[in-house]
């Protein structure tokens, strides 16, 4: 699994897998775990991959006034590019640095760093997921589609694209992606998301059926039980 766990804060892409970070152990499809490119001091319980200059600039921006933010951002971009150039824009280094910003809940910064690499699926998927977290769902769909074309076997991309389509009320497209995700993984967040989409479409019978299938598999799921009860109260056509 590409540690970018797609369980989202809205239903299930973070709902059940708690997607604090986009990818923790990453495998590009199958199997090869990416090793930490380096082990540095820890910040809040995880490895610190930012060079000291980026840490300093991040701290300065927290208290910067409007007049200096632009200059600090320009300096940050300059130092970031210099740092990545030093390592020939290594995809693993880009990933770990961007993923650290995910852990810090700085999705804007994480997105910009993920976008520095367009060839490794973990960074393409990271860009897609951060776009979605920022509400830029059309950009997210484009990136998830790119990730799917790179590796159709990575099911999390279908979940992410399905959720982005749902956010745009593209319900038919969302259903197709979420059905694909469930068929490949049988994961809890897929049942939650698909039942939710059907419910939003007014297809209460289908919504209840999916929630019930999920409950048969995940008997202790409170969110699926709540969904099923709410659907039932709204009557099943």
C-alpha positions as a LaTeX table, in Angstrom:
\begin{tabular}{lrrr}
\hline
Residue & $x$ (\AA) & $y$ (\AA) & $z$ (\AA) \\
\hline
Unk1 & 0.00 & 0.00 & 0.00 \\
Unk2 & 1.39 & 3.40 & $-0.86$ \\
Unk3 & 1.29 & 4.84 & 2.55 \\
Unk4 & $-0.80$ & 7.65 & 1.30 \\
Unk5 & $-3.74$ & 6.15 & 2.84 \\
Unk6 & $-6.73$ & 7.53 & 1.07 \\
Unk7 & $-9.23$ & 7.19 & 3.84 \\
Unk8 & $-10.53$ & 10.71 & 3.75 \\
Unk9 & $-11.66$ & 12.84 & 6.56 \\
Unk10 & $-15.06$ & 13.14 & 5.04 \\
Unk11 & $-16.30$ & 9.63 & 5.04 \\
Unk12 & $-13.77$ & 7.30 & 4.67 \\
Unk13 & $-10.74$ & 8.73 & 2.96 \\
Unk14 & $-9.60$ & 9.43 & 6.17 \\
Unk15 & $-12.47$ & 8.02 & 7.87 \\
Unk16 & $-11.16$ & 4.70 & 8.64 \\
Unk17 & $-7.58$ & 4.68 & 7.84 \\
Unk18 & $-6.82$ & 7.99 & 9.34 \\
Unk19 & $-5.00$ & 9.52 & 6.52 \\
Unk20 & $-2.63$ & 11.82 & 8.23 \\
Unk21 & 0.03 & 11.27 & 5.67 \\
Unk22 & $-0.17$ & 10.56 & 2.08 \\
Unk23 & 2.09 & 7.63 & 1.94 \\
Unk24 & 3.97 & 5.88 & 4.64 \\
Unk25 & 5.47 & 2.85 & 3.14 \\
Unk26 & 5.38 & 3.32 & $-0.46$ \\
Unk27 & 5.40 & 0.73 & $-3.09$ \\
Unk28 & 4.98 & 1.61 & $-6.56$ \\
Unk29 & 2.83 & $-1.25$ & $-7.21$ \\
Unk30 & 4.02 & $-3.88$ & $-5.75$ \\
Unk31 & 6.25 & $-4.69$ & $-3.48$ \\
Unk32 & 9.25 & $-2.57$ & $-3.24$ \\
Unk33 & 9.30 & $-0.65$ & $-0.01$ \\
Unk34 & 11.03 & 2.70 & $-0.18$ \\
Unk35 & 13.69 & 3.05 & 2.46 \\
Unk36 & 14.24 & 6.31 & 4.29 \\
Unk37 & 16.85 & 8.21 & 2.30 \\
Unk38 & 18.30 & 9.44 & 5.56 \\
Unk39 & 17.54 & 9.50 & 9.23 \\
Unk40 & 17.59 & 12.91 & 10.81 \\
Unk41 & 16.38 & 14.44 & 14.04 \\
Unk42 & 12.75 & 13.87 & 14.84 \\
Unk43 & 9.98 & 16.45 & 14.94 \\
Unk44 & 6.77 & 15.60 & 16.77 \\
Unk45 & 7.58 & 11.93 & 16.61 \\
Unk46 & 8.61 & 11.62 & 12.97 \\
Unk47 & 11.83 & 12.10 & 11.05 \\
Unk48 & 12.73 & 15.64 & 10.09 \\
Unk49 & 13.63 & 15.80 & 6.40 \\
Unk50 & 13.67 & 19.57 & 6.01 \\
Unk51 & 17.11 & 21.15 & 5.80 \\
Unk52 & 17.73 & 23.74 & 8.49 \\
Unk53 & 17.15 & 26.70 & 6.17 \\
Unk54 & 13.63 & 25.48 & 5.29 \\
Unk55 & 12.82 & 24.93 & 8.96 \\
Unk56 & 13.91 & 28.51 & 9.70 \\
Unk57 & 11.86 & 29.92 & 6.82 \\
Unk58 & 8.79 & 27.95 & 7.91 \\
Unk59 & 9.13 & 29.40 & 11.41 \\
Unk60 & 9.60 & 32.94 & 10.10 \\
Unk61 & 6.47 & 32.67 & 7.94 \\
Unk62 & 4.33 & 31.78 & 10.96 \\
Unk63 & 4.76 & 35.27 & 12.37 \\
Unk64 & 5.46 & 37.23 & 9.19 \\
Unk65 & 3.35 & 40.22 & 8.24 \\
Unk66 & 1.70 & 40.56 & 4.86 \\
Unk67 & 4.53 & 42.67 & 3.54 \\
Unk68 & 7.20 & 40.05 & 4.09 \\
Unk69 & 5.33 & 36.82 & 3.28 \\
Unk70 & 5.90 & 37.17 & $-0.46$ \\
Unk71 & 9.63 & 37.64 & 0.01 \\
Unk72 & 9.84 & 34.69 & 2.39 \\
Unk73 & 7.92 & 32.47 & $-0.03$ \\
Unk74 & 10.26 & 33.43 & $-2.86$ \\
Unk75 & 13.26 & 32.67 & $-0.66$ \\
Unk76 & 11.69 & 29.35 & 0.35 \\
Unk77 & 11.18 & 28.34 & $-3.30$ \\
Unk78 & 14.77 & 29.28 & $-4.09$ \\
Unk79 & 16.18 & 27.27 & $-1.18$ \\
Unk80 & 13.87 & 24.32 & $-1.88$ \\
Unk81 & 14.99 & 24.10 & $-5.50$ \\
Unk82 & 18.65 & 24.40 & $-4.50$ \\
Unk83 & 18.18 & 21.57 & $-1.97$ \\
Unk84 & 16.44 & 19.28 & $-4.46$ \\
Unk85 & 18.90 & 20.08 & $-7.24$ \\
Unk86 & 21.68 & 18.96 & $-4.93$ \\
Unk87 & 20.10 & 15.48 & $-5.04$ \\
Unk88 & 19.04 & 15.60 & $-8.71$ \\
Unk89 & 15.37 & 15.86 & $-7.71$ \\
Unk90 & 15.43 & 12.35 & $-6.26$ \\
Unk91 & 11.83 & 11.09 & $-6.13$ \\
Unk92 & 12.20 & 9.48 & $-2.69$ \\
Unk93 & 13.63 & 12.65 & $-1.19$ \\
Unk94 & 10.79 & 14.67 & $-2.73$ \\
Unk95 & 8.29 & 12.20 & $-1.32$ \\
Unk96 & 9.59 & 12.16 & 2.23 \\
Unk97 & 9.89 & 15.94 & 2.36 \\
Unk98 & 6.37 & 16.45 & 0.99 \\
Unk99 & 4.98 & 13.75 & 3.25 \\
Unk100 & 6.45 & 15.53 & 6.27 \\
Unk101 & 4.40 & 18.59 & 5.36 \\
Unk102 & 1.36 & 16.30 & 5.15 \\
Unk103 & 2.07 & 15.22 & 8.71 \\
Unk104 & 2.33 & 18.90 & 9.65 \\
Unk105 & $-1.07$ & 19.51 & 7.97 \\
Unk106 & 0.51 & 21.95 & 5.54 \\
Unk107 & $-1.19$ & 20.62 & 2.41 \\
Unk108 & $-0.36$ & 23.64 & 0.28 \\
Unk109 & 3.37 & 23.22 & 0.85 \\
Unk110 & 3.16 & 19.43 & 0.47 \\
Unk111 & 1.33 & 19.82 & $-2.83$ \\
Unk112 & 3.97 & 22.14 & $-4.27$ \\
Unk113 & 6.71 & 19.67 & $-3.37$ \\
Unk114 & 4.88 & 16.60 & $-4.68$ \\
Unk115 & 4.47 & 18.46 & $-7.98$ \\
Unk116 & 8.26 & 18.65 & $-8.32$ \\
Unk117 & 8.16 & 15.03 & $-9.52$ \\
Unk118 & 5.86 & 13.87 & $-12.29$ \\
Unk119 & 7.32 & 10.40 & $-12.87$ \\
Unk120 & 6.96 & 8.47 & $-9.62$ \\
Unk121 & 3.43 & 7.36 & $-8.78$ \\
Unk122 & 3.78 & 8.06 & $-5.08$ \\
Unk123 & 4.41 & 11.74 & $-5.79$ \\
Unk124 & 1.70 & 11.96 & $-8.47$ \\
Unk125 & $-0.74$ & 10.39 & $-6.02$ \\
Unk126 & 0.47 & 12.72 & $-3.28$ \\
Unk127 & $-0.19$ & 15.74 & $-5.51$ \\
Unk128 & $-3.69$ & 14.42 & $-6.27$ \\
Unk129 & $-4.52$ & 13.85 & $-2.62$ \\
Unk130 & $-3.27$ & 17.24 & $-1.46$ \\
Unk131 & $-5.24$ & 18.91 & $-4.25$ \\
Unk132 & $-8.34$ & 17.15 & $-2.95$ \\
Unk133 & $-7.66$ & 18.09 & 0.66 \\
Unk134 & $-7.43$ & 21.73 & $-0.46$ \\
Unk135 & $-10.76$ & 21.50 & $-2.29$ \\
Unk136 & $-9.20$ & 21.63 & $-5.77$ \\
Unk137 & $-11.13$ & 18.61 & $-6.95$ \\
Unk138 & $-10.74$ & 19.09 & $-10.70$ \\
Unk139 & $-6.96$ & 19.21 & $-10.35$ \\
Unk140 & $-7.18$ & 16.19 & $-8.07$ \\
Unk141 & $-9.11$ & 14.21 & $-10.68$ \\
Unk142 & $-6.50$ & 14.99 & $-13.33$ \\
Unk143 & $-3.70$ & 13.78 & $-11.07$ \\
Unk144 & $-5.57$ & 10.66 & $-9.91$ \\
Unk145 & $-6.23$ & 9.83 & $-13.57$ \\
Unk146 & $-2.51$ & 10.21 & $-14.26$ \\
Unk147 & $-1.73$ & 7.89 & $-11.33$ \\
Unk148 & $-4.19$ & 5.31 & $-12.67$ \\
Unk149 & $-2.59$ & 5.44 & $-16.12$ \\
Unk150 & 0.81 & 4.89 & $-14.48$ \\
Unk151 & $-0.36$ & 1.97 & $-12.37$ \\
Unk152 & $-3.94$ & 0.74 & $-12.87$ \\
Unk153 & $-3.39$ & $-1.79$ & $-10.09$ \\
Unk154 & $-3.06$ & 0.80 & $-7.33$ \\
Unk155 & $-6.63$ & 0.82 & $-6.04$ \\
Unk156 & $-6.32$ & 3.86 & $-3.77$ \\
Unk157 & $-6.29$ & 6.10 & $-6.85$ \\
Unk158 & $-9.85$ & 4.99 & $-7.67$ \\
Unk159 & $-10.98$ & 5.83 & $-4.15$ \\
Unk160 & $-9.39$ & 9.27 & $-4.32$ \\
Unk161 & $-10.82$ & 10.04 & $-7.74$ \\
Unk162 & $-14.21$ & 8.75 & $-6.66$ \\
Unk163 & $-14.22$ & 11.08 & $-3.66$ \\
Unk164 & $-13.12$ & 14.04 & $-5.78$ \\
Unk165 & $-15.92$ & 13.30 & $-8.25$ \\
Unk166 & $-18.37$ & 13.04 & $-5.37$ \\
Unk167 & $-17.24$ & 16.43 & $-4.10$ \\
Unk168 & $-18.08$ & 17.87 & $-7.54$ \\
Unk169 & $-21.46$ & 16.09 & $-7.62$ \\
Unk170 & $-20.23$ & 13.89 & $-10.49$ \\
Unk171 & $-22.05$ & 11.01 & $-8.89$ \\
Unk172 & $-22.07$ & 8.53 & $-11.79$ \\
Unk173 & $-18.29$ & 8.82 & $-12.18$ \\
Unk174 & $-17.90$ & 8.53 & $-8.42$ \\
Unk175 & $-19.97$ & 5.33 & $-8.37$ \\
Unk176 & $-17.84$ & 3.74 & $-11.10$ \\
Unk177 & $-14.59$ & 4.51 & $-9.29$ \\
Unk178 & $-15.84$ & 3.44 & $-5.88$ \\
Unk179 & $-17.23$ & 0.18 & $-7.26$ \\
Unk180 & $-13.81$ & $-0.51$ & $-8.77$ \\
Unk181 & $-12.15$ & 0.25 & $-5.44$ \\
Unk182 & $-14.47$ & $-2.08$ & $-3.52$ \\
Unk183 & $-14.09$ & $-4.89$ & $-6.05$ \\
Unk184 & $-10.31$ & $-4.71$ & $-5.68$ \\
Unk185 & $-9.96$ & $-4.18$ & $-1.96$ \\
Unk186 & $-13.23$ & $-4.83$ & $-0.15$ \\
Unk187 & $-12.09$ & $-2.01$ & 2.13 \\
Unk188 & $-14.32$ & $-0.38$ & 4.72 \\
Unk189 & $-13.87$ & 3.16 & 3.41 \\
Unk190 & $-15.13$ & 2.06 & $-0.01$ \\
Unk191 & $-18.44$ & 0.85 & 1.41 \\
Unk192 & $-18.84$ & 4.06 & 3.41 \\
Unk193 & $-18.11$ & 6.30 & 0.44 \\
Unk194 & $-20.29$ & 4.39 & $-2.04$ \\
Unk195 & $-23.26$ & 4.18 & 0.34 \\
Unk196 & $-22.91$ & 7.92 & 0.93 \\
Unk197 & $-22.86$ & 8.67 & $-2.81$ \\
Unk198 & $-25.94$ & 6.55 & $-3.49$ \\
Unk199 & $-27.71$ & 8.28 & $-0.60$ \\
Unk200 & $-26.85$ & 11.69 & $-2.06$ \\
Unk201 & $-28.23$ & 10.51 & $-5.42$ \\
Unk202 & $-31.52$ & 9.59 & $-3.75$ \\
Unk203 & $-30.92$ & 5.90 & $-4.48$ \\
Unk204 & $-31.79$ & 4.75 & $-0.99$ \\
Unk205 & $-32.24$ & 1.09 & $-1.91$ \\
Unk206 & $-28.74$ & 0.87 & $-3.38$ \\
Unk207 & $-27.30$ & 2.92 & $-0.51$ \\
Unk208 & $-28.84$ & 0.62 & 2.09 \\
Unk209 & $-27.67$ & $-2.47$ & 0.22 \\
Unk210 & $-24.05$ & $-1.25$ & 0.12 \\
Unk211 & $-24.11$ & $-0.18$ & 3.78 \\
Unk212 & $-25.53$ & $-3.60$ & 4.71 \\
Unk213 & $-22.86$ & $-5.41$ & 2.69 \\
Unk214 & $-20.24$ & $-3.38$ & 4.48 \\
Unk215 & $-21.78$ & $-4.14$ & 7.87 \\
Unk216 & $-21.79$ & $-7.86$ & 7.10 \\
Unk217 & $-18.03$ & $-7.58$ & 6.68 \\
Unk218 & $-17.27$ & $-4.90$ & 9.28 \\
Unk219 & $-19.77$ & $-5.68$ & 12.04 \\
Unk220 & $-18.35$ & $-3.19$ & 14.53 \\
Unk221 & $-18.40$ & $-0.21$ & 12.16 \\
Unk222 & $-20.28$ & 2.65 & 13.79 \\
Unk223 & $-20.18$ & 4.82 & 10.70 \\
Unk224 & $-21.75$ & 2.12 & 8.49 \\
Unk225 & $-24.39$ & 1.39 & 11.13 \\
Unk226 & $-25.23$ & 5.09 & 11.39 \\
Unk227 & $-25.41$ & 5.37 & 7.60 \\
Unk228 & $-27.67$ & 2.33 & 7.34 \\
Unk229 & $-29.98$ & 3.67 & 10.07 \\
Unk230 & $-30.20$ & 7.11 & 8.46 \\
Unk231 & $-30.96$ & 5.59 & 5.07 \\
Unk232 & $-33.61$ & 3.34 & 6.58 \\
Unk233 & $-35.27$ & 6.29 & 8.33 \\
Unk234 & $-35.48$ & 8.08 & 4.98 \\
Unk235 & $-37.35$ & 5.09 & 3.55 \\
Unk236 & $-36.08$ & 2.64 & 1.00 \\
Unk237 & $-37.81$ & 2.93 & $-2.35$ \\
\hline
\end{tabular}
